[in-house]
Every structure is written in structure tokens, then in C-alpha cells.
Amino acid sequence: MDIKTPRLAHQAQNPMFRLGALVHGRDDILHLEFGEPDFPTPAHIVEAAMRSLRSEKQGYGPSNGLSSLREAIAARVARVNRFTPSADQIIATPGGTGALMAALLCLCSPGDEVLVPDPAWAGYDGMLAVAGARMVRYPLRADAGWQPDLAALASLITLHTKVLLLNSPSNPAGAVYPRETVAALVELATRHALWILSDECYDQLVYSGEHVSPATLDPNQRVITVGTCSKTYAMTGWRVGWLVAPPALAGGLNVTVAAQVNNLPTFVQRAAEAALTGPQDCAQSMFAAYRERRDLAVDLLRARSRLSYIPEGAFYLLIALSEQTGDLPYDSIQFAEALIAERGIAIAPGAAFGAGAARYARISLASSPETLRAGINGLLDFAQEYEQRHAKP
Ligand code: PLP
């Protein structure tokens, strides 16, 4: 008799992660594919981890995180996100990834529908598959600054819809949702009794406009807010983020995180505490560098008449691969593979983020100015040549 079929045996990996693995650690490649700051983690954060390793026991700890870290996160949420959770509503997680995964596992029963932006960060596909939830994409409109199309979103809500996933500042476009849009989204979720899962991993990277946390406009406590140290403090590999739970969900979310990881390493939590409570000038100077890089990329694209949208937040930029409108005459994933093989440039193909970005390549502005300059020009030259290669005779 054949062995019984595992649920995820045939789950495909998002192509962005497959391409990323292909070029990981290669210094013969111009890396524009991942949101990976090229700055080292600031020295005082590293030192806090070293101090912890030298001076305190690295044992099991509370599954929601050390109380001093949860206090530091609660204070940070009050400062940046502008609402005031108690430390009991905070759960430390392995990055924003761990927070999002725990929230989906806690909220969703198999078959529940989760509304996910199109385009959206490539990590959500796998999480929804693991949670057994169904991904329903709602459109972000390129011609409206990659903002959600509220009417289209409302039309996708069914009796099975459980969660509305929001991400502002957004990946991959870098859009920041204005207050009235966030208010309309909270109102829609309230009308349909949905949970909001608000991915705010880029909340400290806002170049224009203001960051509005949905939780500030939510009297009914239906918003779960996700944050991370990864992007603001160049701590991607440390794996520390958090959930801010509505009071009614704090217990369930804590059980979900505990079941997956038990607790974060103590030295990592001490590093996060140092990041959140220590001097913030390091974060401010990295932010200033990202803004300069965004402006450089915008100038380079404008000079070639290829600028379609100026990101207001996060550190990504979408570049249309063709000057023609309509579908690309080639597969954008194969294009990304050819760009690596023939020009040594790695980008994230827009199709990895959803059909809504299939005509685009996403570049990361967390790369050095030299890499951006050579990468953007090389990408545009190659896209032109590749299109001619695939033109119908
Ligand atoms: N959410 C979004 C929108 C992201 O772009 C990323 C990482 O790129 C994450 C979450 C995960 O971040 P972390 O490193 O904190 O797990």
C-alpha cells in the first residue's frame, strides 16, 4: 500500500526564494534581489548580545519574551505606531515572519480565506499554505500609486473570509496608505467581522506621507500588528520581531508561538532590547542612506524615461520591464534567470509578488549606490535586448 500523502509534499517554493538561493553569497553578482541592508548591525547592538553571552545563562525563557524586551517593544509601539498596548499584549517572535505565521495559524481554520494584496511580499504564499488557508488576492492599482482598490476588495469578501492582510509601507511597491484609506479598510473589516493582520515591518522607513497603524483606528480590537528589528536596525539575520495582540488573542497567540519556537535565544532578545532602547542615530543614518538611494534610483530611471512610481516608504522600487503596455512577450522568471546568467545581475521578478506586478522587476534600495547604478542601467539594457530576442517575427 502507498504511504499516505503529506499535505505539503508538493508545495512549490516561491520563485523569488529559489532565485535568491541560486545567487546567495556570490560576490560576482550585483545583488538587487532581497531587502537585505548592506550595513552591518550597529556595534552597540552586537555588544549587548556579546555581553549577554558572557554574563548570563542562555536557558529557556518565557515563550512571549523577556519582560524587559516586551516593555521595550510596548514603548516602541507607543512611539512609532501611536497606540499603547500593555506588555502583556506583546509577544516576541522569530522576525516578522514568525509573527505573521503564528497569527495565521492562530486565526485560520483550514479553508478560511485570507485577503492578500496583489502584488505582495513573496513570503505570504508559503505561510498561507502552511496554515491551510486560501489566498484571495485583492488588487493594488499601479495607476493609483499601488493603493488598494477598495471596491474590488469589498467584492471579494465571502462568508469564508476570515482575515484582511494589510502591508503599508508596502513590499514590493513602497506605497504608504493614507489615513483615509486605512480608516476605510478598518471600517470594511469591521462591517464584515474580519480580523486585520497588519504587517508593519517597514513602519520606520517612510519618506513621504505618514505611517498610520490600523490599530489606532480600531475601537473593536480586531487588529494584530506585526513589527520587526530586521529592517530598521539591519538585523535581518538575528530573527527578532513581535506581535501586538488584541487582549482577547494574547493567550492564543502565545500558545501558537510557544508551540513553534518555545522562546527566542536570550542574547538575541538582549540585542533587540539594545536596538529599541539605545541610541537611534544609527537607524536614522541608515534611513537617510536609503532615501538617498531611492533618489538616485529615481534620477537614473527618470534620465531614461522609465520612472513609473516613486516609492514613499520601505526600500524597494518596481521597474517596468518593457516600454510597451500589455503582457510581456516572455516569462519574467526566465528573464530573471537569464539576467543572472548573462549579466550577473540579480533582481526579484515581479511575478513572484503576484500577477499585478508581472510586468515589473523589483529592485532593493538597500543595496550600495554603485550596485544600484550598474544594476539599474544593466537591467534596462538587458530588458530591451531580451524583448527584441523574443519579439514575434
Ligand atoms: N513582511 C514583509 C512585507 C517583508 O518584506 C519581510 C521581509 O522581507 C517580512 C515581513 C519578514 O521580515 P523578518 O526579517 O522580520 O522576518
mmCIF file of C-alpha atoms and ligand atoms in Angstrom:
data_model
loop_
_atom_site.group_PDB
_atom_site.id
_atom_site.type_symbol
_atom_site.label_atom_id
_atom_site.label_comp_id
_atom_site.label_asym_id
_atom_site.label_seq_id
_atom_site.Cartn_x
_atom_site.Cartn_y
_atom_site.Cartn_z
ATOM 1 C CA MET A 1 0.000 0.000 0.000
ATOM 2 C CA ASP A 2 1.317 3.508 -0.856
ATOM 3 C CA ILE A 3 2.276 5.699 2.049
ATOM 4 C CA LYS A 4 -0.365 8.360 2.795
ATOM 5 C CA THR A 5 0.074 11.737 1.071
ATOM 6 C CA PRO A 6 1.553 14.539 3.190
ATOM 7 C CA ARG A 7 -0.357 17.829 2.913
ATOM 8 C CA LEU A 8 2.600 19.958 1.763
ATOM 9 C CA ALA A 9 4.736 17.455 -0.128
ATOM 10 C CA HIS A 10 4.120 19.220 -3.421
ATOM 11 C CA GLN A 11 4.052 22.816 -2.247
ATOM 12 C CA ALA A 12 6.258 24.783 -4.668
ATOM 13 C CA GLN A 13 8.650 27.386 -3.317
ATOM 14 C CA ASN A 14 8.029 30.962 -4.434
ATOM 15 C CA PRO A 15 10.447 31.606 -7.364
ATOM 16 C CA MET A 16 11.954 34.602 -5.603
ATOM 17 C CA PHE A 17 13.409 32.393 -2.877
ATOM 18 C CA ARG A 18 14.620 29.853 -5.455
ATOM 19 C CA LEU A 19 16.448 32.583 -7.411
ATOM 20 C CA GLY A 20 17.794 34.033 -4.164
ATOM 21 C CA ALA A 21 19.292 30.672 -3.203
ATOM 22 C CA LEU A 22 20.931 30.454 -6.640
ATOM 23 C CA VAL A 23 22.992 33.618 -6.051
ATOM 24 C CA HIS A 24 23.334 33.579 -2.255
ATOM 25 C CA GLY A 25 26.828 34.594 -1.131
ATOM 26 C CA ARG A 26 28.146 35.090 -4.681
ATOM 27 C CA ASP A 27 30.292 38.193 -4.934
ATOM 28 C CA ASP A 28 30.422 38.046 -8.738
ATOM 29 C CA ILE A 29 26.763 39.137 -8.784
ATOM 30 C CA LEU A 30 25.181 42.586 -8.399
ATOM 31 C CA HIS A 31 22.642 41.911 -5.669
ATOM 32 C CA LEU A 32 19.369 43.784 -6.014
ATOM 33 C CA GLU A 33 17.091 40.858 -5.206
ATOM 34 C CA PHE A 34 16.446 40.919 -1.453
ATOM 35 C CA GLY A 35 15.548 43.546 1.142
ATOM 36 C CA GLU A 36 18.874 42.991 2.848
ATOM 37 C CA PRO A 37 20.541 46.128 4.262
ATOM 38 C CA ASP A 38 24.200 46.308 3.212
ATOM 39 C CA PHE A 39 25.042 47.897 6.586
ATOM 40 C CA PRO A 40 26.391 45.819 9.454
ATOM 41 C CA THR A 41 24.282 45.591 12.625
ATOM 42 C CA PRO A 42 25.233 48.651 14.758
ATOM 43 C CA ALA A 43 28.071 47.944 17.214
ATOM 44 C CA HIS A 44 26.147 48.652 20.449
ATOM 45 C CA ILE A 45 23.551 46.022 19.455
ATOM 46 C CA VAL A 46 26.221 43.399 18.769
ATOM 47 C CA GLU A 47 27.906 44.315 22.057
ATOM 48 C CA ALA A 48 24.657 43.786 24.009
ATOM 49 C CA ALA A 49 24.445 40.262 22.567
ATOM 50 C CA MET A 50 28.092 39.564 23.456
ATOM 51 C CA ARG A 51 27.563 40.847 26.999
ATOM 52 C CA SER A 52 24.592 38.532 27.393
ATOM 53 C CA LEU A 53 26.561 35.539 26.086
ATOM 54 C CA ARG A 54 29.396 36.257 28.522
ATOM 55 C CA SER A 55 27.362 37.097 31.589
ATOM 56 C CA GLU A 56 24.003 35.342 31.723
ATOM 57 C CA LYS A 57 22.606 31.878 31.346
ATOM 58 C CA GLN A 58 21.310 31.067 27.870
ATOM 59 C CA GLY A 59 18.446 28.908 29.057
ATOM 60 C CA TYR A 60 14.770 28.506 28.371
ATOM 61 C CA GLY A 61 12.770 31.659 28.906
ATOM 62 C CA PRO A 62 9.184 32.876 28.828
ATOM 63 C CA SER A 63 7.596 31.990 25.476
ATOM 64 C CA ASN A 64 6.270 35.507 24.909
ATOM 65 C CA GLY A 65 9.723 37.015 25.519
ATOM 66 C CA LEU A 66 11.671 38.564 28.411
ATOM 67 C CA SER A 67 9.518 41.093 30.246
ATOM 68 C CA SER A 68 12.171 43.810 29.742
ATOM 69 C CA LEU A 69 12.042 43.222 25.974
ATOM 70 C CA ARG A 70 8.246 43.261 25.930
ATOM 71 C CA GLU A 71 8.291 46.573 27.852
ATOM 72 C CA ALA A 72 10.766 47.966 25.299
ATOM 73 C CA ILE A 73 8.576 46.829 22.386
ATOM 74 C CA ALA A 74 5.440 48.292 24.015
ATOM 75 C CA ALA A 75 7.238 51.653 24.406
ATOM 76 C CA ARG A 76 8.407 51.496 20.781
ATOM 77 C CA VAL A 77 4.856 50.743 19.590
ATOM 78 C CA ALA A 78 3.613 53.785 21.531
ATOM 79 C CA ARG A 79 6.343 55.949 19.937
ATOM 80 C CA VAL A 80 6.182 54.720 16.339
ATOM 81 C CA ASN A 81 2.763 53.131 15.895
ATOM 82 C CA ARG A 82 0.985 55.562 18.212
ATOM 83 C CA PHE A 83 -1.115 53.231 20.297
ATOM 84 C CA THR A 84 -0.328 51.950 23.776
ATOM 85 C CA PRO A 85 -0.530 48.202 24.307
ATOM 86 C CA SER A 86 0.338 46.678 27.683
ATOM 87 C CA ALA A 87 3.461 44.499 27.783
ATOM 88 C CA ASP A 88 1.098 41.505 28.136
ATOM 89 C CA GLN A 89 -0.147 42.143 24.606
ATOM 90 C CA ILE A 90 3.383 41.834 23.186
ATOM 91 C CA ILE A 91 4.863 38.528 22.031
ATOM 92 C CA ALA A 92 8.455 38.384 20.787
ATOM 93 C CA THR A 93 8.784 36.219 17.663
ATOM 94 C CA PRO A 94 11.462 34.979 15.239
ATOM 95 C CA GLY A 95 11.247 38.046 12.975
ATOM 96 C CA GLY A 96 8.161 39.469 11.362
ATOM 97 C CA THR A 97 7.992 36.108 9.583
ATOM 98 C CA GLY A 98 7.425 34.233 12.853
ATOM 99 C CA ALA A 99 4.814 36.787 13.910
ATOM 100 C CA LEU A 100 2.849 36.539 10.656
ATOM 101 C CA MET A 101 2.996 32.748 10.617
ATOM 102 C CA ALA A 102 1.811 32.479 14.235
ATOM 103 C CA ALA A 103 -1.043 34.908 13.599
ATOM 104 C CA LEU A 104 -2.259 32.972 10.552
ATOM 105 C CA LEU A 105 -2.028 29.643 12.403
ATOM 106 C CA CYS A 106 -3.895 31.091 15.371
ATOM 107 C CA LEU A 107 -6.633 32.737 13.293
ATOM 108 C CA CYS A 108 -7.327 30.386 10.400
ATOM 109 C CA SER A 109 -9.207 27.138 10.182
ATOM 110 C CA PRO A 110 -8.493 25.049 7.068
ATOM 111 C CA GLY A 111 -10.298 26.569 4.090
ATOM 112 C CA ASP A 112 -10.679 30.054 5.588
ATOM 113 C CA GLU A 113 -9.981 32.810 3.088
ATOM 114 C CA VAL A 114 -7.299 35.444 3.656
ATOM 115 C CA LEU A 115 -7.335 38.608 1.565
ATOM 116 C CA VAL A 116 -3.777 39.330 0.407
ATOM 117 C CA PRO A 117 -2.672 42.296 -1.745
ATOM 118 C CA ASP A 118 -1.663 41.744 -5.363
ATOM 119 C CA PRO A 119 1.245 42.404 -5.570
ATOM 120 C CA ALA A 120 2.503 41.431 -2.096
ATOM 121 C CA TRP A 121 5.634 40.137 -0.386
ATOM 122 C CA ALA A 122 6.523 36.660 -1.670
ATOM 123 C CA GLY A 123 6.644 35.163 1.845
ATOM 124 C CA TYR A 124 2.865 35.112 2.321
ATOM 125 C CA ASP A 125 2.258 32.249 -0.205
ATOM 126 C CA GLY A 126 4.095 29.663 1.857
ATOM 127 C CA MET A 127 2.593 30.866 5.147
ATOM 128 C CA LEU A 128 -0.950 30.525 3.883
ATOM 129 C CA ALA A 129 -0.177 27.079 2.521
ATOM 130 C CA VAL A 130 1.200 26.009 5.916
ATOM 131 C CA ALA A 131 -1.845 27.464 7.700
ATOM 132 C CA GLY A 132 -4.148 25.623 5.262
ATOM 133 C CA ALA A 133 -5.828 28.919 4.404
ATOM 134 C CA ARG A 134 -6.917 30.042 0.929
ATOM 135 C CA MET A 135 -5.225 33.089 -0.544
ATOM 136 C CA VAL A 136 -7.617 35.519 -2.238
ATOM 137 C CA ARG A 137 -5.793 38.372 -3.941
ATOM 138 C CA TYR A 138 -7.155 41.926 -3.917
ATOM 139 C CA PRO A 139 -5.741 44.367 -6.455
ATOM 140 C CA LEU A 140 -3.414 47.265 -5.753
ATOM 141 C CA ARG A 141 -3.700 49.677 -8.635
ATOM 142 C CA ALA A 142 -0.461 50.650 -10.379
ATOM 143 C CA ASP A 143 -2.225 53.668 -11.924
ATOM 144 C CA ALA A 144 -3.315 54.824 -8.447
ATOM 145 C CA GLY A 145 0.104 54.673 -6.764
ATOM 146 C CA TRP A 146 -0.246 50.996 -5.828
ATOM 147 C CA GLN A 147 -3.111 51.742 -3.442
ATOM 148 C CA PRO A 148 -5.820 49.144 -2.752
ATOM 149 C CA ASP A 149 -8.890 49.172 -4.966
ATOM 150 C CA LEU A 150 -11.488 49.283 -2.176
ATOM 151 C CA ALA A 151 -14.494 48.400 -4.352
ATOM 152 C CA ALA A 152 -12.714 45.389 -5.827
ATOM 153 C CA LEU A 153 -11.609 44.346 -2.339
ATOM 154 C CA ALA A 154 -15.161 44.555 -0.957
ATOM 155 C CA SER A 155 -16.464 42.434 -3.837
ATOM 156 C CA LEU A 156 -14.089 39.585 -2.888
ATOM 157 C CA ILE A 157 -15.402 39.149 0.668
ATOM 158 C CA THR A 158 -17.377 35.931 1.203
ATOM 159 C CA LEU A 159 -18.724 34.064 4.209
ATOM 160 C CA HIS A 160 -15.379 32.234 4.336
ATOM 161 C CA THR A 161 -13.240 35.385 4.559
ATOM 162 C CA LYS A 162 -11.518 35.493 7.945
ATOM 163 C CA VAL A 163 -8.536 37.840 7.646
ATOM 164 C CA LEU A 164 -7.672 41.023 5.767
ATOM 165 C CA LEU A 165 -3.900 41.238 5.421
ATOM 166 C CA LEU A 166 -2.515 44.782 5.090
ATOM 167 C CA ASN A 167 1.024 45.875 4.395
ATOM 168 C CA SER A 168 1.871 49.581 4.489
ATOM 169 C CA PRO A 169 4.581 50.728 3.794
ATOM 170 C CA SER A 170 4.309 48.040 1.172
ATOM 171 C CA ASN A 171 6.574 45.490 -0.377
ATOM 172 C CA PRO A 172 7.168 45.350 -3.382
ATOM 173 C CA ALA A 173 5.887 48.817 -4.435
ATOM 174 C CA GLY A 174 6.861 51.019 -1.471
ATOM 175 C CA ALA A 175 3.397 52.593 -1.236
ATOM 176 C CA VAL A 176 2.222 54.191 2.018
ATOM 177 C CA TYR A 177 -1.539 54.132 2.616
ATOM 178 C CA PRO A 178 -3.048 57.487 3.628
ATOM 179 C CA ARG A 179 -5.139 57.792 6.795
ATOM 180 C CA GLU A 180 -8.473 57.781 4.943
ATOM 181 C CA THR A 181 -7.569 54.529 3.158
ATOM 182 C CA VAL A 182 -6.552 52.851 6.422
ATOM 183 C CA ALA A 183 -9.794 54.089 8.032
ATOM 184 C CA ALA A 184 -11.838 52.700 5.108
ATOM 185 C CA LEU A 185 -10.054 49.344 5.389
ATOM 186 C CA VAL A 186 -10.718 49.126 9.140
ATOM 187 C CA GLU A 187 -14.346 50.056 8.530
ATOM 188 C CA LEU A 188 -14.686 47.358 5.855
ATOM 189 C CA ALA A 189 -13.170 44.724 8.147
ATOM 190 C CA THR A 190 -15.489 45.812 10.969
ATOM 191 C CA ARG A 191 -18.579 45.610 8.731
ATOM 192 C CA HIS A 192 -17.670 42.046 7.705
ATOM 193 C CA ALA A 193 -16.382 40.886 11.123
ATOM 194 C CA LEU A 194 -12.866 40.220 9.771
ATOM 195 C CA TRP A 195 -9.559 40.207 11.596
ATOM 196 C CA ILE A 196 -6.893 42.569 10.276
ATOM 197 C CA LEU A 197 -3.339 41.284 10.150
ATOM 198 C CA SER A 198 -1.233 44.418 9.734
ATOM 199 C CA ASP A 199 2.305 43.798 8.538
ATOM 200 C CA GLU A 200 4.172 46.962 9.550
ATOM 201 C CA CYS A 201 7.715 45.680 9.100
ATOM 202 C CA TYR A 202 8.684 48.912 7.247
ATOM 203 C CA ASP A 203 6.924 51.371 9.586
ATOM 204 C CA GLN A 204 10.127 53.333 10.283
ATOM 205 C CA LEU A 205 11.057 53.660 6.610
ATOM 206 C CA VAL A 206 8.661 56.359 5.397
ATOM 207 C CA TYR A 207 9.999 59.050 3.025
ATOM 208 C CA SER A 208 6.772 60.945 2.393
ATOM 209 C CA GLY A 209 3.317 60.831 3.916
ATOM 210 C CA GLU A 210 2.734 59.393 7.413
ATOM 211 C CA HIS A 211 2.586 55.850 8.677
ATOM 212 C CA VAL A 212 -0.879 55.099 10.054
ATOM 213 C CA SER A 213 -1.264 51.909 12.094
ATOM 214 C CA PRO A 214 -4.725 50.375 11.630
ATOM 215 C CA ALA A 215 -4.795 49.601 15.367
ATOM 216 C CA THR A 216 -5.056 53.351 16.085
ATOM 217 C CA LEU A 217 -8.404 53.424 14.250
ATOM 218 C CA ASP A 218 -9.783 50.179 15.656
ATOM 219 C CA PRO A 219 -12.101 50.532 18.646
ATOM 220 C CA ASN A 220 -13.081 46.837 18.382
ATOM 221 C CA GLN A 221 -9.645 45.349 18.905
ATOM 222 C CA ARG A 222 -9.605 43.334 15.705
ATOM 223 C CA VAL A 223 -6.095 44.306 14.556
ATOM 224 C CA ILE A 224 -2.978 42.205 15.073
ATOM 225 C CA THR A 225 0.098 44.350 14.460
ATOM 226 C CA VAL A 226 3.396 42.834 13.298
ATOM 227 C CA GLY A 227 6.781 44.518 13.632
ATOM 228 C CA THR A 228 10.463 43.624 13.343
ATOM 229 C CA CYS A 229 14.004 44.744 14.127
ATOM 230 C CA SER A 230 15.163 43.341 10.760
ATOM 231 C CA LYS A 231 14.876 46.357 8.502
ATOM 232 C CA THR A 232 15.205 49.403 10.783
ATOM 233 C CA TYR A 233 18.317 48.119 12.574
ATOM 234 C CA ALA A 234 19.973 45.994 9.841
ATOM 235 C CA MET A 235 19.209 42.876 11.906
ATOM 236 C CA THR A 236 17.750 40.559 9.238
ATOM 237 C CA GLY A 237 19.728 37.514 10.369
ATOM 238 C CA TRP A 238 19.071 37.959 14.097
ATOM 239 C CA ARG A 239 15.446 36.894 13.683
ATOM 240 C CA VAL A 240 13.613 39.090 16.104
ATOM 241 C CA GLY A 241 10.219 40.658 15.636
ATOM 242 C CA TRP A 242 6.936 40.896 17.511
ATOM 243 C CA LEU A 243 3.193 40.582 17.569
ATOM 244 C CA VAL A 244 0.943 43.121 19.241
ATOM 245 C CA ALA A 245 -2.141 41.090 20.094
ATOM 246 C CA PRO A 246 -5.618 42.385 20.825
ATOM 247 C CA PRO A 247 -6.234 41.399 24.506
ATOM 248 C CA ALA A 248 -8.627 38.597 23.513
ATOM 249 C CA LEU A 249 -5.972 36.957 21.322
ATOM 250 C CA ALA A 250 -2.860 37.338 23.503
ATOM 251 C CA GLY A 251 -3.285 33.886 25.074
ATOM 252 C CA GLY A 252 -3.961 32.042 21.791
ATOM 253 C CA LEU A 253 -1.086 33.756 20.012
ATOM 254 C CA ASN A 254 1.256 32.990 22.880
ATOM 255 C CA VAL A 255 0.369 29.282 22.676
ATOM 256 C CA THR A 256 0.943 29.353 18.898
ATOM 257 C CA VAL A 257 4.401 30.941 19.212
ATOM 258 C CA ALA A 258 5.357 28.663 22.117
ATOM 259 C CA ALA A 259 4.353 25.592 20.109
ATOM 260 C CA GLN A 260 6.675 26.594 17.274
ATOM 261 C CA VAL A 261 9.762 28.041 18.924
ATOM 262 C CA ASN A 262 9.280 27.970 22.701
ATOM 263 C CA ASN A 263 11.336 31.139 23.103
ATOM 264 C CA LEU A 264 13.893 33.319 21.317
ATOM 265 C CA PRO A 265 17.544 32.989 22.404
ATOM 266 C CA THR A 266 18.294 35.258 25.370
ATOM 267 C CA PHE A 267 21.257 37.018 23.682
ATOM 268 C CA VAL A 268 19.101 37.839 20.669
ATOM 269 C CA GLN A 269 16.470 39.347 22.940
ATOM 270 C CA ARG A 270 19.138 41.440 24.692
ATOM 271 C CA ALA A 271 20.337 42.676 21.288
ATOM 272 C CA ALA A 272 16.771 43.655 20.372
ATOM 273 C CA GLU A 273 16.369 45.471 23.692
ATOM 274 C CA ALA A 274 19.559 47.417 22.962
ATOM 275 C CA ALA A 275 18.279 48.260 19.470
ATOM 276 C CA LEU A 276 14.937 49.535 20.748
ATOM 277 C CA THR A 277 16.124 51.414 23.833
ATOM 278 C CA GLY A 278 19.640 52.509 22.792
ATOM 279 C CA PRO A 279 20.750 55.421 20.587
ATOM 280 C CA GLN A 280 18.610 55.768 17.463
ATOM 281 C CA ASP A 281 21.074 57.779 15.355
ATOM 282 C CA CYS A 282 22.299 54.561 13.654
ATOM 283 C CA ALA A 283 18.753 53.828 12.426
ATOM 284 C CA GLN A 284 18.348 57.430 11.348
ATOM 285 C CA SER A 285 21.561 57.456 9.316
ATOM 286 C CA MET A 286 20.682 54.158 7.565
ATOM 287 C CA PHE A 287 17.242 55.595 6.784
ATOM 288 C CA ALA A 288 18.888 58.730 5.329
ATOM 289 C CA ALA A 289 21.080 56.492 3.140
ATOM 290 C CA TYR A 290 18.020 54.583 1.840
ATOM 291 C CA ARG A 291 16.337 57.868 0.983
ATOM 292 C CA GLU A 292 19.446 58.985 -0.956
ATOM 293 C CA ARG A 293 19.496 55.653 -2.787
ATOM 294 C CA ARG A 294 15.823 55.966 -3.622
ATOM 295 C CA ASP A 295 16.511 59.441 -5.048
ATOM 296 C CA LEU A 296 19.491 58.086 -7.020
ATOM 297 C CA ALA A 297 17.369 55.266 -8.484
ATOM 298 C CA VAL A 298 14.574 57.706 -9.322
ATOM 299 C CA ASP A 299 17.061 60.009 -11.122
ATOM 300 C CA LEU A 300 18.570 57.101 -13.077
ATOM 301 C CA LEU A 301 15.122 55.908 -14.193
ATOM 302 C CA ARG A 302 13.911 59.409 -14.987
ATOM 303 C CA ALA A 303 17.001 60.004 -17.152
ATOM 304 C CA ARG A 304 15.919 57.015 -19.251
ATOM 305 C CA SER A 305 12.213 57.937 -19.171
ATOM 306 C CA ARG A 306 11.463 54.738 -17.264
ATOM 307 C CA LEU A 307 10.188 56.070 -13.954
ATOM 308 C CA SER A 308 6.644 54.912 -13.236
ATOM 309 C CA TYR A 309 6.242 55.341 -9.459
ATOM 310 C CA ILE A 310 8.310 56.971 -6.709
ATOM 311 C CA PRO A 311 8.264 54.804 -3.565
ATOM 312 C CA GLU A 312 7.073 56.623 -0.428
ATOM 313 C CA GLY A 313 8.330 54.009 2.011
ATOM 314 C CA ALA A 314 10.173 50.681 2.517
ATOM 315 C CA PHE A 315 13.258 50.135 0.354
ATOM 316 C CA TYR A 316 12.066 48.710 -2.928
ATOM 317 C CA LEU A 317 11.287 50.025 -6.354
ATOM 318 C CA LEU A 318 9.318 48.430 -9.183
ATOM 319 C CA ILE A 319 10.712 48.934 -12.682
ATOM 320 C CA ALA A 320 8.525 48.184 -15.709
ATOM 321 C CA LEU A 321 10.491 45.764 -17.888
ATOM 322 C CA SER A 322 9.043 46.941 -21.174
ATOM 323 C CA GLU A 323 8.185 50.307 -22.670
ATOM 324 C CA GLN A 324 5.212 48.597 -24.347
ATOM 325 C CA THR A 325 1.958 48.225 -22.422
ATOM 326 C CA GLY A 326 0.216 44.868 -22.055
ATOM 327 C CA ASP A 327 1.660 41.464 -21.281
ATOM 328 C CA LEU A 328 5.396 40.851 -21.568
ATOM 329 C CA PRO A 329 6.311 38.770 -24.631
ATOM 330 C CA TYR A 330 8.371 36.479 -22.375
ATOM 331 C CA ASP A 331 8.290 34.789 -18.961
ATOM 332 C CA SER A 332 9.638 37.176 -16.317
ATOM 333 C CA ILE A 333 11.063 34.378 -14.157
ATOM 334 C CA GLN A 334 13.102 33.083 -17.127
ATOM 335 C CA PHE A 335 14.131 36.691 -17.746
ATOM 336 C CA ALA A 336 15.435 36.957 -14.167
ATOM 337 C CA GLU A 337 17.409 33.721 -14.613
ATOM 338 C CA ALA A 338 18.892 34.976 -17.907
ATOM 339 C CA LEU A 339 19.786 38.318 -16.286
ATOM 340 C CA ILE A 340 21.810 36.457 -13.662
ATOM 341 C CA ALA A 341 23.463 34.129 -16.186
ATOM 342 C CA GLU A 342 24.267 36.712 -18.870
ATOM 343 C CA ARG A 343 24.785 39.978 -16.934
ATOM 344 C CA GLY A 344 25.436 38.897 -13.359
ATOM 345 C CA ILE A 345 22.535 40.978 -12.025
ATOM 346 C CA ALA A 346 20.019 39.544 -9.548
ATOM 347 C CA ILE A 347 16.561 41.136 -9.217
ATOM 348 C CA ALA A 348 13.249 39.842 -7.913
ATOM 349 C CA PRO A 349 10.867 39.109 -10.818
ATOM 350 C CA GLY A 350 7.549 40.903 -10.330
ATOM 351 C CA ALA A 351 5.576 37.708 -11.000
ATOM 352 C CA ALA A 352 6.869 36.375 -7.657
ATOM 353 C CA PHE A 353 4.699 39.021 -5.932
ATOM 354 C CA GLY A 354 1.507 38.319 -7.879
ATOM 355 C CA ALA A 355 0.001 38.783 -11.330
ATOM 356 C CA GLY A 356 -0.390 42.514 -10.643
ATOM 357 C CA ALA A 357 3.391 43.012 -10.853
ATOM 358 C CA ALA A 358 4.145 40.524 -13.630
ATOM 359 C CA ARG A 359 5.398 43.268 -15.954
ATOM 360 C CA TYR A 360 7.894 44.569 -13.408
ATOM 361 C CA ALA A 361 11.199 43.775 -11.759
ATOM 362 C CA ARG A 362 11.635 44.700 -8.100
ATOM 363 C CA ILE A 363 14.965 46.091 -7.043
ATOM 364 C CA SER A 364 16.100 46.591 -3.459
ATOM 365 C CA LEU A 365 17.259 50.076 -2.452
ATOM 366 C CA ALA A 366 19.114 48.549 0.479
ATOM 367 C CA SER A 367 21.994 47.864 -1.954
ATOM 368 C CA SER A 368 25.001 50.197 -2.344
ATOM 369 C CA PRO A 369 24.770 53.231 -4.691
ATOM 370 C CA GLU A 370 27.404 51.674 -7.021
ATOM 371 C CA THR A 371 25.400 48.450 -7.252
ATOM 372 C CA LEU A 372 22.213 50.409 -7.888
ATOM 373 C CA ARG A 373 23.767 52.462 -10.685
ATOM 374 C CA ALA A 374 25.292 49.488 -12.509
ATOM 375 C CA GLY A 375 22.321 47.241 -11.748
ATOM 376 C CA ILE A 376 19.576 49.583 -12.959
ATOM 377 C CA ASN A 377 21.364 50.517 -16.185
ATOM 378 C CA GLY A 378 22.328 46.883 -16.823
ATOM 379 C CA LEU A 379 18.759 45.742 -16.153
ATOM 380 C CA LEU A 380 17.206 48.251 -18.575
ATOM 381 C CA ASP A 381 19.749 47.483 -21.329
ATOM 382 C CA PHE A 382 19.222 43.752 -20.955
ATOM 383 C CA ALA A 383 15.408 44.075 -20.840
ATOM 384 C CA GLN A 384 15.494 45.891 -24.194
ATOM 385 C CA GLU A 385 17.739 43.287 -25.765
ATOM 386 C CA TYR A 386 15.740 40.380 -24.283
ATOM 387 C CA GLU A 387 12.486 41.800 -25.586
ATOM 388 C CA GLN A 388 13.927 42.057 -29.106
ATOM 389 C CA ARG A 389 15.172 38.481 -28.799
ATOM 390 C CA HIS A 390 11.622 37.352 -28.000
ATOM 391 C CA ALA A 391 9.788 39.621 -30.449
ATOM 392 C CA LYS A 392 7.465 37.784 -32.803
ATOM 393 C CA PRO A 393 8.922 37.839 -36.348
HETATM 394 N N1 PLP B 1 6.881 41.388 5.826
HETATM 395 C C1 PLP B 1 7.339 41.956 4.720
HETATM 396 C C2 PLP B 1 6.419 42.796 3.905
HETATM 397 C C3 PLP B 1 8.662 41.748 4.306
HETATM 398 O O1 PLP B 1 9.109 42.326 3.186
HETATM 399 C C4 PLP B 1 9.507 40.933 5.083
HETATM 400 C C5 PLP B 1 10.897 40.650 4.673
HETATM 401 O O2 PLP B 1 11.356 40.993 3.637
HETATM 402 C C6 PLP B 1 8.981 40.374 6.248
HETATM 403 C C7 PLP B 1 7.670 40.608 6.597
HETATM 404 C C8 PLP B 1 9.807 39.478 7.138
HETATM 405 O O3 PLP B 1 10.747 40.162 7.845
HETATM 406 P P1 PLP B 1 11.591 39.470 9.003
HETATM 407 O O4 PLP B 1 13.014 39.503 8.583
HETATM 408 O O5 PLP B 1 11.368 40.324 10.197
HETATM 409 O O6 PLP B 1 11.079 38.108 9.203
#
